[in-house]
Amino acid sequence: MDWKTVIHQQLESRNSRETASFQSLINFYNKIYDSSLLLRAQNIQLESQIIRGNTGGDYVYSEKISALEQKLLLQQEELTELHRRRGENAQMIIDLNAKLQLTEQTLTSKNNSLNENVKIVASLRAEISLYQKNNSELKQLNQVLKDEHQALQLAFTKLEEKLRTLQDENRELVVRLMTYKSKDAEKLNEENDFLVRKRNAIMQNELKEAANDMRGVTAECLTTAVSHSIGPIMASPCAMPSKAAIRFDAHDGVVSAVKWSPVDRMVATGGEDRKVKLWDVSKGVAECKGMLIGSNAGVMSVEFDSTGGQIVAASNDLASRVWTVNDQRLRHTLTGHCAKVMAAKFMGEPNKVVTGSHDRTLKIYDLRIRACVETKFAMSSCNDLVTSETVGTTIMSGHFDKRIRFWDTRTEKPHTEIEVQGRVTSLDLSRDCNYLLSCVRDDTLRLVDLRTNKIINTFEVDGFKVGCDWTRAVFNLEYDHVAVGSSEGSVFIWAVANPEKPLVVLKNEHSAPVTAVSWHQFTNHVASVDRSRRAVVWADV
C-alpha cells in the first residue's frame, strides 16, 4: 500500500479511538440535560396547580416540591460536573489538535527529506552505472593492451634474434676495423715521431740561441729544455698553449663535458642536446666522426676507458650509458639512481663503472652482468669522482656539502674525509695517484697530497671565478700544470710550483662561462667547452 494511505488510516483509527472514550459521557450528559428540562416543565406545572389548588393539599404539594427541588439540585450538580468534564475534554482535544499539527509538520519535513534522499539515490545509481560502464571499458582496453604487449614481445624476440645475427656480423667487422685502426695507429706513431724530431730540432736551435744570448731564457726553461732534449719531448713547460688552433660549435646548446681520447687525437664532447659527439682534430679542423645517442636528457660527463675502446657518459635522465667507440653502438644502460647523474668513471677493475648522483649515492656496476653490484650512501649530492688505477679499490668523490670523501669498495662508509671551503665541482687525479686536484665554488683550486691527506696548494687569482657546479679542472700528463675554465670565458693555467700567479690565461674565444677543459696526454693541446655551444682546441704553435 501507499505510505500516505497507511498514515491516513492510522490517523482515522486514532481519532475514532480517542473520541470513543468520551462518547458515553456526552450521551449521558444529553440524557441528564433532557431530564432537567422535563423536571423544570413539571415544576412549572406544579407551581401553577398549587396556586390554583385548594389549601388542603398544600402539605402534600410542599413535600413533592421539596423532593423535586432536591432532585433538581442533584441534577444541577451533575450538570456542573459534566460541564467541568466537558471543559477538560475540550482542552484535551485542543492539545491533541496541536500535537496533530506538529506531527503533520514533522511528517511534511520528513516527506521532503525523503524526496531529496530519493533524488540522491537516483543520482548515485546513475554514477554507479557510469562507473560500471567505465570499468568495463577499462577492462576491454586493458585486454587490448595485453594483446599488444604479447605481440610486442613476439616482435622483440624476433628483433633479438636479428640483433644476435647482426652482432656476429659486427664482430667480424670489428676485427677488420681493428686491423685498419692498427694501421692508422702506426701512421699516427710515425706522425708523432716526426713531431718529436721536429721539436728536438727546434729545441736544439733554441739552445744554440740561448748559448749566444742568455738574457732571453730563464734558468728554469733552460734546465727543462736540456732535460727534454735528451729523450722524446712530451710536453714542455716553456711551450704552454697560447692560442686557439681549432674553433667549432660542438652542440645545439650548453656543452657540459669534454675529454681527449687516450690513444689518438680524438676529443669527445657531451651537451644538453642529449648527444655525445666524437671529433677528429688531427688534421687541424674538427671533423665529427660519430654521434653517440641514447640519452634522454643532457649529458653531464664523458670518460674513455684506458684503451680508448669504450666511452661512458652520465646523464640528467637518472642513468649512465656505455658505448663502444669503434662501432659507436650503445652497449649498456646503467640505471638505479633517482636523481640526475653527474659523473661516471671506469674503475681500475675490468668491466666496472662507478657513478655519482644528486640522490646522494654512489653506485658500482658490473658490465658483465649488467647490474648494480654495490651502492654507497654519501650523505650529500655528488658532483664528481675519480678512481685510483694503481689500487683499483679506492674511490674519491666531491660533494655539495664541501667535503671530499675517500671510499674503499670493500667497506660501506668512507674511511677518510677532507673538508674544503666550498662546494666541490670536480676532481682530477695525478698519473702517479699521489695528488688530487679539486675545483671549489669559492673560486679556488685545491691540491691535496694523498700521502698525508692534506691540502698543500691553493690556486686563486683576481678575475677567476668558477662558473657552475660542474666546472671541471684537470692536470696535464706530468701533473706539473693545472687548467680550469672561468665564468667570464677564459682558461687559466697554473704551474703547480707557483700557485700565486697563473702561467697562462687563454682569452677572447669563449663568450660564455667555460664548463670543462681536458688536457691531451701526449701534447700540450687543451680542449675547452662553454655554455654557448662553442668548443676550442688550444695549442702552443
Short mmCIF file of C-alpha atoms in Angstrom, two decimals, residues 36-530:
data_model
loop_
_atom_site.label_atom_id
_atom_site.label_comp_id
_atom_site.label_asym_id
_atom_site.label_seq_id
_atom_site.Cartn_x
_atom_site.Cartn_y
_atom_site.Cartn_z
CA SER A 36 -33.54 18.57 33.64
CA LEU A 37 -35.68 20.24 31.04
CA LEU A 38 -38.52 17.80 31.77
CA LEU A 39 -38.29 18.40 35.52
CA ARG A 40 -38.40 22.12 35.01
CA ALA A 41 -41.54 21.83 32.97
CA GLN A 42 -43.12 19.59 35.66
CA ASN A 43 -42.11 22.07 38.34
CA ILE A 44 -43.77 24.90 36.49
CA GLN A 45 -46.97 22.87 36.16
CA LEU A 46 -46.97 22.01 39.85
CA GLU A 47 -46.47 25.60 40.83
CA SER A 48 -49.40 26.63 38.72
CA GLN A 49 -51.54 23.87 40.27
CA ILE A 50 -50.53 24.93 43.74
CA ILE A 51 -51.61 28.44 43.01
CA ARG A 52 -54.94 27.27 41.65
CA GLY A 53 -55.50 24.46 44.11
CA ASN A 54 -57.06 24.48 47.49
CA THR A 55 -55.31 24.97 50.70
CA GLY A 56 -55.95 21.37 51.90
CA GLY A 57 -53.44 19.92 49.61
CA ASP A 58 -50.63 22.37 50.47
CA TYR A 59 -48.76 19.98 52.63
CA VAL A 60 -48.68 17.22 50.06
CA TYR A 61 -47.55 19.58 47.35
CA SER A 62 -44.94 21.14 49.57
CA GLU A 63 -43.37 17.73 50.17
CA LYS A 64 -43.40 17.00 46.49
CA ILE A 65 -41.87 20.37 45.78
CA SER A 66 -39.08 19.84 48.29
CA ALA A 67 -38.40 16.43 46.84
CA LEU A 68 -38.30 17.85 43.36
CA GLU A 69 -36.05 20.67 44.47
CA GLN A 70 -33.59 18.20 45.96
CA LYS A 71 -33.72 16.19 42.81
CA LEU A 72 -33.16 19.39 40.82
CA LEU A 73 -30.12 20.29 42.94
CA LEU A 74 -28.64 16.87 42.31
CA GLN A 75 -29.30 17.27 38.63
CA GLN A 76 -27.63 20.71 38.68
CA GLU A 77 -24.59 19.32 40.49
CA GLU A 78 -24.35 16.56 37.96
CA LEU A 79 -24.70 19.12 35.19
CA THR A 80 -21.94 21.25 36.72
CA GLU A 81 -19.70 18.23 36.94
CA LEU A 82 -20.48 17.40 33.33
CA HIS A 83 -19.63 20.99 32.27
CA ARG A 84 -16.34 20.77 34.11
CA ARG A 85 -15.51 17.46 32.49
CA ARG A 86 -16.62 18.86 29.14
CA GLY A 87 -14.14 21.75 29.53
CA GLU A 88 -11.36 19.35 30.41
CA ASN A 89 -12.20 17.21 27.41
CA ALA A 90 -12.23 20.30 25.16
CA GLN A 91 -8.79 21.28 26.45
CA MET A 92 -7.56 17.77 25.77
CA ILE A 93 -8.96 17.99 22.24
CA ILE A 94 -7.12 21.32 21.70
CA ASP A 95 -3.84 19.79 22.93
CA LEU A 96 -4.33 16.78 20.73
CA ASN A 97 -5.05 19.04 17.73
CA ALA A 98 -1.80 20.93 18.43
CA LYS A 99 0.11 17.66 18.62
CA LEU A 100 -1.58 16.55 15.41
CA GLN A 101 -0.46 19.74 13.62
CA LEU A 102 3.07 19.32 14.93
CA THR A 103 3.06 15.70 13.76
CA GLU A 104 1.81 16.78 10.34
CA GLN A 105 4.61 19.36 10.09
CA THR A 106 7.19 16.71 11.07
CA LEU A 107 5.67 14.35 8.55
CA THR A 108 5.90 17.04 5.85
CA SER A 109 9.59 17.71 6.59
CA LYS A 110 10.30 14.01 6.56
CA ASN A 111 8.48 13.72 3.25
CA ASN A 112 10.68 16.50 1.82
CA SER A 113 13.81 14.83 3.20
CA LEU A 114 12.65 11.53 1.77
CA ASN A 115 12.15 13.11 -1.64
CA GLU A 116 15.64 14.59 -1.53
CA ASN A 117 17.13 11.25 -0.50
CA VAL A 118 15.27 9.58 -3.35
CA LYS A 119 16.83 12.07 -5.76
CA ILE A 120 20.31 11.48 -4.26
CA VAL A 121 19.84 7.73 -4.52
CA ALA A 122 18.83 8.12 -8.15
CA SER A 123 21.92 10.24 -8.92
CA LEU A 124 24.18 7.79 -7.09
CA ARG A 125 22.70 4.92 -9.04
CA ALA A 126 23.39 6.84 -12.23
CA GLU A 127 27.01 7.42 -11.13
CA ILE A 128 27.36 3.74 -10.24
CA SER A 129 26.11 2.73 -13.65
CA LEU A 130 28.55 5.22 -15.25
CA TYR A 131 31.46 3.86 -13.21
CA GLN A 132 30.49 0.31 -14.08
CA LYS A 133 30.46 1.28 -17.74
CA ASN A 134 33.88 2.95 -17.42
CA ASN A 135 35.21 -0.11 -15.60
CA SER A 136 34.05 -2.39 -18.37
CA GLU A 137 35.66 -0.10 -20.96
CA LEU A 138 38.93 -0.08 -18.99
CA LYS A 139 38.86 -3.87 -18.80
CA GLN A 140 38.44 -4.03 -22.55
CA LEU A 141 41.27 -1.52 -23.04
CA ASN A 142 43.47 -3.50 -20.65
CA GLN A 143 42.83 -6.64 -22.61
CA VAL A 144 43.74 -4.81 -25.83
CA LEU A 145 46.98 -3.60 -24.22
CA LYS A 146 47.78 -7.12 -23.06
CA ASP A 147 47.28 -8.40 -26.57
CA GLU A 148 49.51 -5.63 -27.94
CA HIS A 149 52.12 -6.40 -25.28
CA GLN A 150 52.18 -10.05 -26.30
CA ALA A 151 52.54 -9.02 -29.92
CA LEU A 152 55.38 -6.66 -28.99
CA GLN A 153 57.05 -9.43 -27.00
CA LEU A 154 56.98 -11.66 -30.04
CA ALA A 155 58.36 -8.84 -32.19
CA PHE A 156 61.03 -8.17 -29.56
CA THR A 157 62.07 -11.82 -29.58
CA LYS A 158 62.45 -11.73 -33.33
CA LEU A 159 64.43 -8.49 -33.12
CA GLU A 160 66.70 -10.04 -30.50
CA GLU A 161 67.44 -12.93 -32.81
CA LYS A 162 68.16 -10.45 -35.58
CA LEU A 163 70.36 -8.48 -33.16
CA ARG A 164 72.42 -11.56 -32.36
CA THR A 165 72.94 -12.16 -36.05
CA LEU A 166 73.98 -8.53 -36.53
CA GLN A 167 76.31 -8.74 -33.52
CA ASP A 168 78.06 -11.71 -35.05
CA GLU A 169 78.46 -9.77 -38.26
CA ASN A 170 79.58 -6.78 -36.23
CA ARG A 171 82.33 -8.79 -34.53
CA GLU A 172 83.72 -9.69 -37.91
CA LEU A 173 83.58 -6.03 -38.93
CA VAL A 174 85.25 -5.00 -35.67
CA VAL A 175 88.13 -7.37 -36.36
CA ARG A 176 88.55 -5.81 -39.76
CA LEU A 177 88.20 -2.33 -38.29
CA MET A 178 90.84 -3.06 -35.63
CA THR A 179 93.19 -4.06 -38.42
CA TYR A 180 92.59 -0.71 -40.08
CA LYS A 181 92.93 1.03 -36.71
CA SER A 182 96.29 -0.61 -36.10
CA LYS A 183 97.43 0.71 -39.44
CA ASP A 184 96.15 4.18 -38.52
CA ALA A 185 97.96 3.90 -35.18
CA GLU A 186 101.18 3.11 -36.99
CA LYS A 187 100.67 6.18 -39.13
CA LEU A 188 99.93 8.25 -36.03
CA ASN A 189 103.10 6.96 -34.38
CA GLU A 190 105.04 7.96 -37.46
CA GLU A 191 103.50 11.44 -37.25
CA ASN A 192 104.36 11.62 -33.54
CA ASP A 193 107.93 10.55 -34.26
CA PHE A 194 108.14 13.25 -36.91
CA LEU A 195 106.75 15.78 -34.43
CA VAL A 196 109.28 14.69 -31.81
CA ARG A 197 112.15 15.06 -34.26
CA LYS A 198 110.85 18.47 -35.32
CA ARG A 199 110.57 19.67 -31.73
CA ASN A 200 114.02 18.34 -30.92
CA ALA A 201 115.38 20.32 -33.83
CA ILE A 202 113.54 23.43 -32.63
CA MET A 203 114.87 22.87 -29.13
CA GLN A 204 118.39 22.49 -30.40
CA ASN A 205 118.08 25.79 -32.24
CA GLU A 206 116.72 27.44 -29.08
CA LEU A 207 119.66 26.05 -27.10
CA LYS A 208 122.12 27.45 -29.63
CA GLU A 209 120.41 30.84 -29.49
CA ALA A 210 120.37 30.65 -25.70
CA ALA A 211 124.11 29.89 -25.68
CA ASN A 212 124.68 33.09 -27.65
CA ASP A 213 122.26 35.25 -25.61
CA MET A 214 121.33 34.09 -22.09
CA ARG A 215 119.15 37.19 -21.43
CA GLY A 216 116.07 35.79 -23.22
CA VAL A 217 115.99 32.43 -21.50
CA THR A 218 115.20 31.74 -17.84
CA ALA A 219 117.18 29.22 -15.89
CA GLU A 220 114.07 27.07 -15.37
CA CYS A 221 113.31 26.91 -19.12
CA LEU A 222 116.96 26.16 -19.96
CA THR A 223 117.11 23.30 -17.47
CA THR A 224 113.84 21.86 -18.72
CA ALA A 225 114.90 22.18 -22.36
CA VAL A 226 118.18 20.38 -21.70
CA SER A 227 116.47 17.55 -19.83
CA HIS A 228 113.85 17.13 -22.55
CA SER A 229 116.32 17.29 -25.41
CA ILE A 230 117.83 14.01 -24.25
CA GLY A 231 114.66 11.95 -24.91
CA PRO A 232 111.27 12.30 -26.64
CA ILE A 233 109.51 15.58 -26.00
CA MET A 234 106.11 15.04 -24.38
CA ALA A 235 105.11 18.46 -23.04
CA SER A 236 107.47 21.28 -22.26
CA PRO A 237 106.66 23.86 -19.57
CA CYS A 238 108.13 26.52 -21.83
CA ALA A 239 105.60 25.67 -24.55
CA MET A 240 102.21 26.15 -22.92
CA PRO A 241 99.07 26.50 -25.07
CA SER A 242 98.92 30.08 -26.21
CA LYS A 243 96.37 30.43 -29.00
CA ALA A 244 93.26 28.81 -30.40
CA ALA A 245 94.12 26.29 -33.11
CA ILE A 246 90.60 24.97 -33.77
CA ARG A 247 87.20 26.52 -33.07
CA PHE A 248 83.85 24.83 -33.71
CA ASP A 249 80.27 24.63 -32.47
CA ALA A 250 80.06 21.26 -30.76
CA HIS A 251 76.38 21.01 -29.77
CA ASP A 252 73.00 22.70 -30.00
CA GLY A 253 73.13 24.42 -26.63
CA VAL A 254 75.22 24.10 -23.49
CA VAL A 255 78.31 21.88 -23.73
CA SER A 256 78.88 20.29 -20.31
CA ALA A 257 81.76 17.85 -20.81
CA VAL A 258 84.93 17.32 -22.89
CA LYS A 259 87.55 14.55 -22.89
CA TRP A 260 90.53 13.58 -25.05
CA SER A 261 90.90 10.00 -26.24
CA PRO A 262 93.93 8.30 -24.64
CA VAL A 263 95.11 6.73 -27.93
CA ASP A 264 94.61 9.30 -30.70
CA ARG A 265 93.72 12.90 -31.42
CA MET A 266 90.02 12.49 -30.91
CA VAL A 267 88.02 14.56 -28.46
CA ALA A 268 84.59 13.63 -27.07
CA THR A 269 82.02 16.25 -26.03
CA GLY A 270 78.67 15.98 -24.28
CA GLY A 271 75.91 18.57 -24.15
CA GLU A 272 72.36 19.40 -23.21
CA ASP A 273 71.18 18.28 -26.66
CA ARG A 274 71.39 14.70 -25.22
CA LYS A 275 74.27 13.66 -27.53
CA VAL A 276 77.90 12.60 -27.17
CA LYS A 277 79.95 13.59 -30.21
CA LEU A 278 83.38 12.36 -31.32
CA TRP A 279 85.60 14.91 -33.11
CA ASP A 280 88.78 14.17 -35.07
CA VAL A 281 91.13 17.18 -34.78
CA SER A 282 94.29 15.56 -36.19
CA LYS A 283 94.03 17.49 -39.49
CA GLY A 284 93.76 20.96 -37.99
CA VAL A 285 89.96 21.11 -38.28
CA ALA A 286 87.22 19.48 -36.22
CA GLU A 287 85.59 16.67 -38.15
CA CYS A 288 82.67 14.88 -36.49
CA LYS A 289 83.43 11.16 -36.60
CA GLY A 290 80.36 9.95 -34.79
CA MET A 291 77.36 10.78 -32.66
CA LEU A 292 76.51 8.57 -29.68
CA ILE A 293 72.78 8.71 -28.98
CA GLY A 294 70.52 7.12 -26.40
CA SER A 295 70.42 9.67 -23.59
CA ASN A 296 67.04 11.20 -22.78
CA ALA A 297 68.42 14.34 -21.10
CA GLY A 298 71.57 16.45 -21.04
CA VAL A 299 74.97 14.73 -20.80
CA MET A 300 76.99 15.89 -17.75
CA SER A 301 80.30 13.98 -18.12
CA VAL A 302 82.17 11.78 -20.59
CA GLU A 303 85.08 9.41 -19.96
CA PHE A 304 87.14 6.98 -22.07
CA ASP A 305 88.47 3.73 -20.71
CA SER A 306 92.23 3.18 -20.60
CA THR A 307 92.28 1.62 -24.09
CA GLY A 308 90.05 4.21 -25.73
CA GLY A 309 87.71 1.46 -26.91
CA GLN A 310 84.74 2.40 -24.72
CA ILE A 311 83.21 5.63 -23.51
CA VAL A 312 80.82 6.20 -20.59
CA ALA A 313 78.57 9.24 -20.20
CA ALA A 314 76.49 10.41 -17.22
CA SER A 315 73.12 11.99 -17.95
CA ASN A 316 70.39 14.01 -16.30
CA ASP A 317 67.85 11.28 -17.13
CA LEU A 318 68.94 9.35 -13.98
CA ALA A 319 71.14 6.93 -15.93
CA SER A 320 74.62 6.41 -17.43
CA ARG A 321 75.43 4.74 -20.73
CA VAL A 322 78.40 2.88 -22.21
CA TRP A 323 79.20 2.88 -25.94
CA THR A 324 81.93 1.18 -27.93
CA VAL A 325 83.94 3.76 -29.87
CA ASN A 326 84.73 1.63 -32.92
CA ASP A 327 81.16 0.86 -33.96
CA GLN A 328 79.53 3.68 -31.92
CA ARG A 329 76.90 1.30 -30.54
CA LEU A 330 75.15 1.61 -27.21
CA ARG A 331 76.22 -1.38 -25.12
CA HIS A 332 74.94 -0.74 -21.59
CA THR A 333 72.38 1.49 -19.89
CA LEU A 334 73.14 1.80 -16.17
CA THR A 335 70.03 2.73 -14.18
CA GLY A 336 69.13 2.85 -10.49
CA HIS A 337 69.66 6.47 -9.44
CA CYS A 338 66.64 8.60 -8.51
CA ALA A 339 68.23 11.97 -9.41
CA LYS A 340 70.45 13.29 -12.17
CA VAL A 341 73.81 11.54 -12.56
CA MET A 342 76.73 14.00 -12.51
CA ALA A 343 79.75 11.72 -13.02
CA ALA A 344 80.59 8.26 -14.35
CA LYS A 345 84.07 6.71 -14.48
CA PHE A 346 85.61 3.37 -15.41
CA MET A 347 87.22 1.68 -12.42
CA GLY A 348 90.65 0.06 -12.27
CA GLU A 349 88.95 -3.33 -12.16
CA PRO A 350 87.89 -4.57 -15.62
CA ASN A 351 84.29 -4.16 -16.75
CA LYS A 352 83.26 -1.98 -13.82
CA VAL A 353 81.83 1.56 -13.75
CA VAL A 354 81.20 3.84 -10.77
CA THR A 355 78.67 6.70 -10.89
CA GLY A 356 77.84 9.63 -8.61
CA SER A 357 74.45 11.32 -8.43
CA HIS A 358 72.48 14.10 -6.79
CA ASP A 359 70.48 11.40 -4.96
CA ARG A 360 73.44 11.24 -2.51
CA THR A 361 74.61 7.81 -3.57
CA LEU A 362 77.49 6.21 -5.46
CA LYS A 363 76.76 3.06 -7.45
CA ILE A 364 79.17 0.44 -8.81
CA TYR A 365 78.07 -1.52 -11.88
CA ASP A 366 79.47 -4.76 -13.28
CA LEU A 367 79.17 -4.59 -17.06
CA ARG A 368 79.46 -8.36 -17.39
CA ILE A 369 76.17 -8.96 -15.57
CA ARG A 370 74.70 -5.53 -16.49
CA ALA A 371 73.64 -4.79 -12.92
CA CYS A 372 74.46 -2.59 -9.94
CA VAL A 373 76.58 -4.64 -7.52
CA GLU A 374 77.09 -2.06 -4.77
CA THR A 375 75.55 1.20 -3.52
CA LYS A 376 77.31 3.61 -1.20
CA PHE A 377 75.35 6.30 0.67
CA ALA A 378 77.36 9.50 0.55
CA MET A 379 75.06 11.77 2.67
CA SER A 380 75.41 14.61 0.13
CA SER A 381 74.97 15.22 -3.61
CA CYS A 382 77.99 14.04 -5.60
CA ASN A 383 79.31 16.39 -8.33
CA ASP A 384 82.36 14.40 -9.48
CA LEU A 385 84.50 11.37 -8.64
CA VAL A 386 87.76 9.66 -9.61
CA THR A 387 89.17 6.18 -9.09
CA SER A 388 92.70 5.07 -8.26
CA GLU A 389 94.03 2.85 -11.04
CA THR A 390 97.04 1.70 -9.01
CA VAL A 391 94.95 0.17 -6.23
CA GLY A 392 91.72 -0.39 -8.09
CA THR A 393 89.55 -0.30 -4.96
CA THR A 394 89.74 3.39 -3.97
CA ILE A 395 87.06 5.92 -4.99
CA MET A 396 87.33 9.66 -4.30
CA SER A 397 84.15 11.75 -4.53
CA GLY A 398 83.49 15.50 -4.29
CA HIS A 399 80.24 16.67 -2.74
CA PHE A 400 77.81 19.54 -2.28
CA ASP A 401 78.49 19.65 1.49
CA LYS A 402 82.08 20.90 0.91
CA ARG A 403 83.72 17.52 1.55
CA ILE A 404 85.92 15.12 -0.39
CA ARG A 405 85.27 11.51 0.65
CA PHE A 406 87.54 8.51 0.19
CA TRP A 407 85.92 5.09 -0.21
CA ASP A 408 87.16 1.53 -0.16
CA THR A 409 84.98 -0.76 -2.26
CA ARG A 410 85.16 -3.36 0.49
CA THR A 411 83.51 -1.10 3.10
CA GLU A 412 80.17 0.72 3.20
CA LYS A 413 81.31 4.02 4.73
CA PRO A 414 84.09 6.44 3.70
CA HIS A 415 87.31 5.89 5.61
CA THR A 416 88.56 9.49 5.19
CA GLU A 417 87.06 12.94 4.61
CA ILE A 418 88.70 16.26 3.71
CA GLU A 419 86.73 19.48 4.14
CA VAL A 420 87.24 22.45 1.82
CA GLN A 421 85.73 25.94 1.85
CA GLY A 422 83.03 25.47 -0.78
CA ARG A 423 81.06 23.02 -2.88
CA VAL A 424 83.34 20.66 -4.80
CA THR A 425 82.64 20.85 -8.56
CA SER A 426 85.32 18.47 -9.92
CA LEU A 427 88.18 16.13 -9.03
CA ASP A 428 91.22 15.01 -11.04
CA LEU A 429 93.91 12.51 -10.03
CA SER A 430 97.58 12.77 -10.99
CA ARG A 431 99.11 9.98 -13.01
CA ASP A 432 101.14 8.65 -10.03
CA CYS A 433 97.96 8.78 -7.82
CA ASN A 434 99.76 10.91 -5.20
CA TYR A 435 97.95 14.21 -5.81
CA LEU A 436 94.29 15.14 -6.10
CA LEU A 437 93.10 18.38 -7.74
CA SER A 438 89.71 19.74 -6.65
CA CYS A 439 87.78 22.68 -8.07
CA VAL A 440 85.75 24.52 -5.40
CA ARG A 441 82.88 27.01 -5.65
CA ASP A 442 84.80 29.53 -3.51
CA ASP A 443 86.71 30.31 -6.78
CA THR A 444 89.80 28.29 -5.91
CA LEU A 445 91.58 25.08 -6.90
CA ARG A 446 92.87 22.93 -4.02
CA LEU A 447 95.78 20.48 -4.42
CA VAL A 448 95.68 17.57 -1.97
CA ASP A 449 98.69 15.35 -1.16
CA LEU A 450 97.12 11.90 -0.82
CA ARG A 451 100.08 10.59 1.11
CA THR A 452 99.29 12.93 4.00
CA ASN A 453 95.65 13.79 3.12
CA LYS A 454 96.43 17.49 3.46
CA ILE A 455 95.88 20.49 1.18
CA ILE A 456 99.32 21.65 0.06
CA ASN A 457 98.46 24.33 -2.54
CA THR A 458 95.59 26.71 -3.31
CA PHE A 459 95.30 28.26 -6.78
CA GLU A 460 93.39 31.55 -6.93
CA VAL A 461 93.70 34.90 -8.65
CA ASP A 462 91.59 38.01 -9.21
CA GLY A 463 89.32 37.51 -12.21
CA PHE A 464 88.99 33.75 -11.86
CA LYS A 465 85.50 32.61 -10.88
CA VAL A 466 84.00 29.14 -11.00
CA GLY A 467 81.03 29.32 -13.37
CA CYS A 468 78.83 26.38 -12.31
CA ASP A 469 78.54 23.35 -10.02
CA TRP A 470 80.12 21.06 -12.63
CA THR A 471 83.13 23.16 -13.71
CA ARG A 472 85.97 20.68 -14.43
CA ALA A 473 89.67 21.28 -13.66
CA VAL A 474 92.47 18.93 -14.85
CA PHE A 475 96.17 18.05 -14.56
CA ASN A 476 98.47 17.72 -17.54
CA LEU A 477 100.27 14.40 -18.10
CA GLU A 478 103.31 15.34 -15.98
CA TYR A 479 100.92 16.78 -13.32
CA ASP A 480 103.13 19.88 -13.05
CA HIS A 481 100.42 22.18 -14.51
CA VAL A 482 96.68 22.54 -13.94
CA ALA A 483 93.98 24.08 -16.16
CA VAL A 484 90.44 25.28 -15.47
CA GLY A 485 87.78 27.44 -17.14
CA SER A 486 86.35 30.63 -15.66
CA SER A 487 82.90 32.21 -15.65
CA GLU A 488 83.95 35.11 -17.92
CA GLY A 489 85.14 32.76 -20.70
CA SER A 490 88.88 32.47 -20.01
CA VAL A 491 91.00 29.36 -19.40
CA PHE A 492 93.55 29.69 -16.57
CA ILE A 493 96.72 27.57 -16.46
CA TRP A 494 98.91 27.44 -13.33
CA ALA A 495 102.25 25.80 -12.70
CA VAL A 496 101.95 23.56 -9.66
CA ALA A 497 105.17 25.00 -8.29
CA ASN A 498 103.81 28.59 -8.49
CA PRO A 499 100.16 28.79 -7.34
CA GLU A 500 100.24 32.55 -6.71
CA LYS A 501 100.08 33.61 -10.36
CA PRO A 502 98.67 31.82 -13.43
CA LEU A 503 101.25 30.92 -16.05
CA VAL A 504 98.89 31.46 -19.00
CA VAL A 505 95.39 32.94 -19.37
CA LEU A 506 93.70 31.96 -22.64
CA LYS A 507 91.15 34.61 -23.62
CA ASN A 508 88.93 36.04 -26.35
CA GLU A 509 87.47 32.79 -27.68
CA HIS A 510 84.64 31.91 -25.33
CA SER A 511 81.73 34.32 -24.87
CA ALA A 512 80.11 32.28 -22.08
CA PRO A 513 81.32 30.53 -18.89
CA VAL A 514 83.73 27.68 -19.61
CA THR A 515 82.29 24.48 -18.13
CA ALA A 516 85.07 21.92 -18.75
CA VAL A 517 88.63 21.54 -20.02
CA SER A 518 90.71 18.50 -20.97
CA TRP A 519 94.49 18.20 -21.46
CA HIS A 520 95.82 15.83 -24.14
CA GLN A 521 98.12 13.16 -22.73
CA PHE A 522 100.91 13.45 -25.28
CA THR A 523 100.79 17.06 -26.45
CA ASN A 524 100.21 20.49 -24.98
CA HIS A 525 96.77 20.72 -26.57
CA VAL A 526 93.95 21.78 -24.26
CA ALA A 527 90.29 21.44 -25.24
CA SER A 528 87.70 23.70 -23.61
CA VAL A 529 83.90 23.99 -23.94
CA ASP A 530 81.41 26.57 -22.75
#
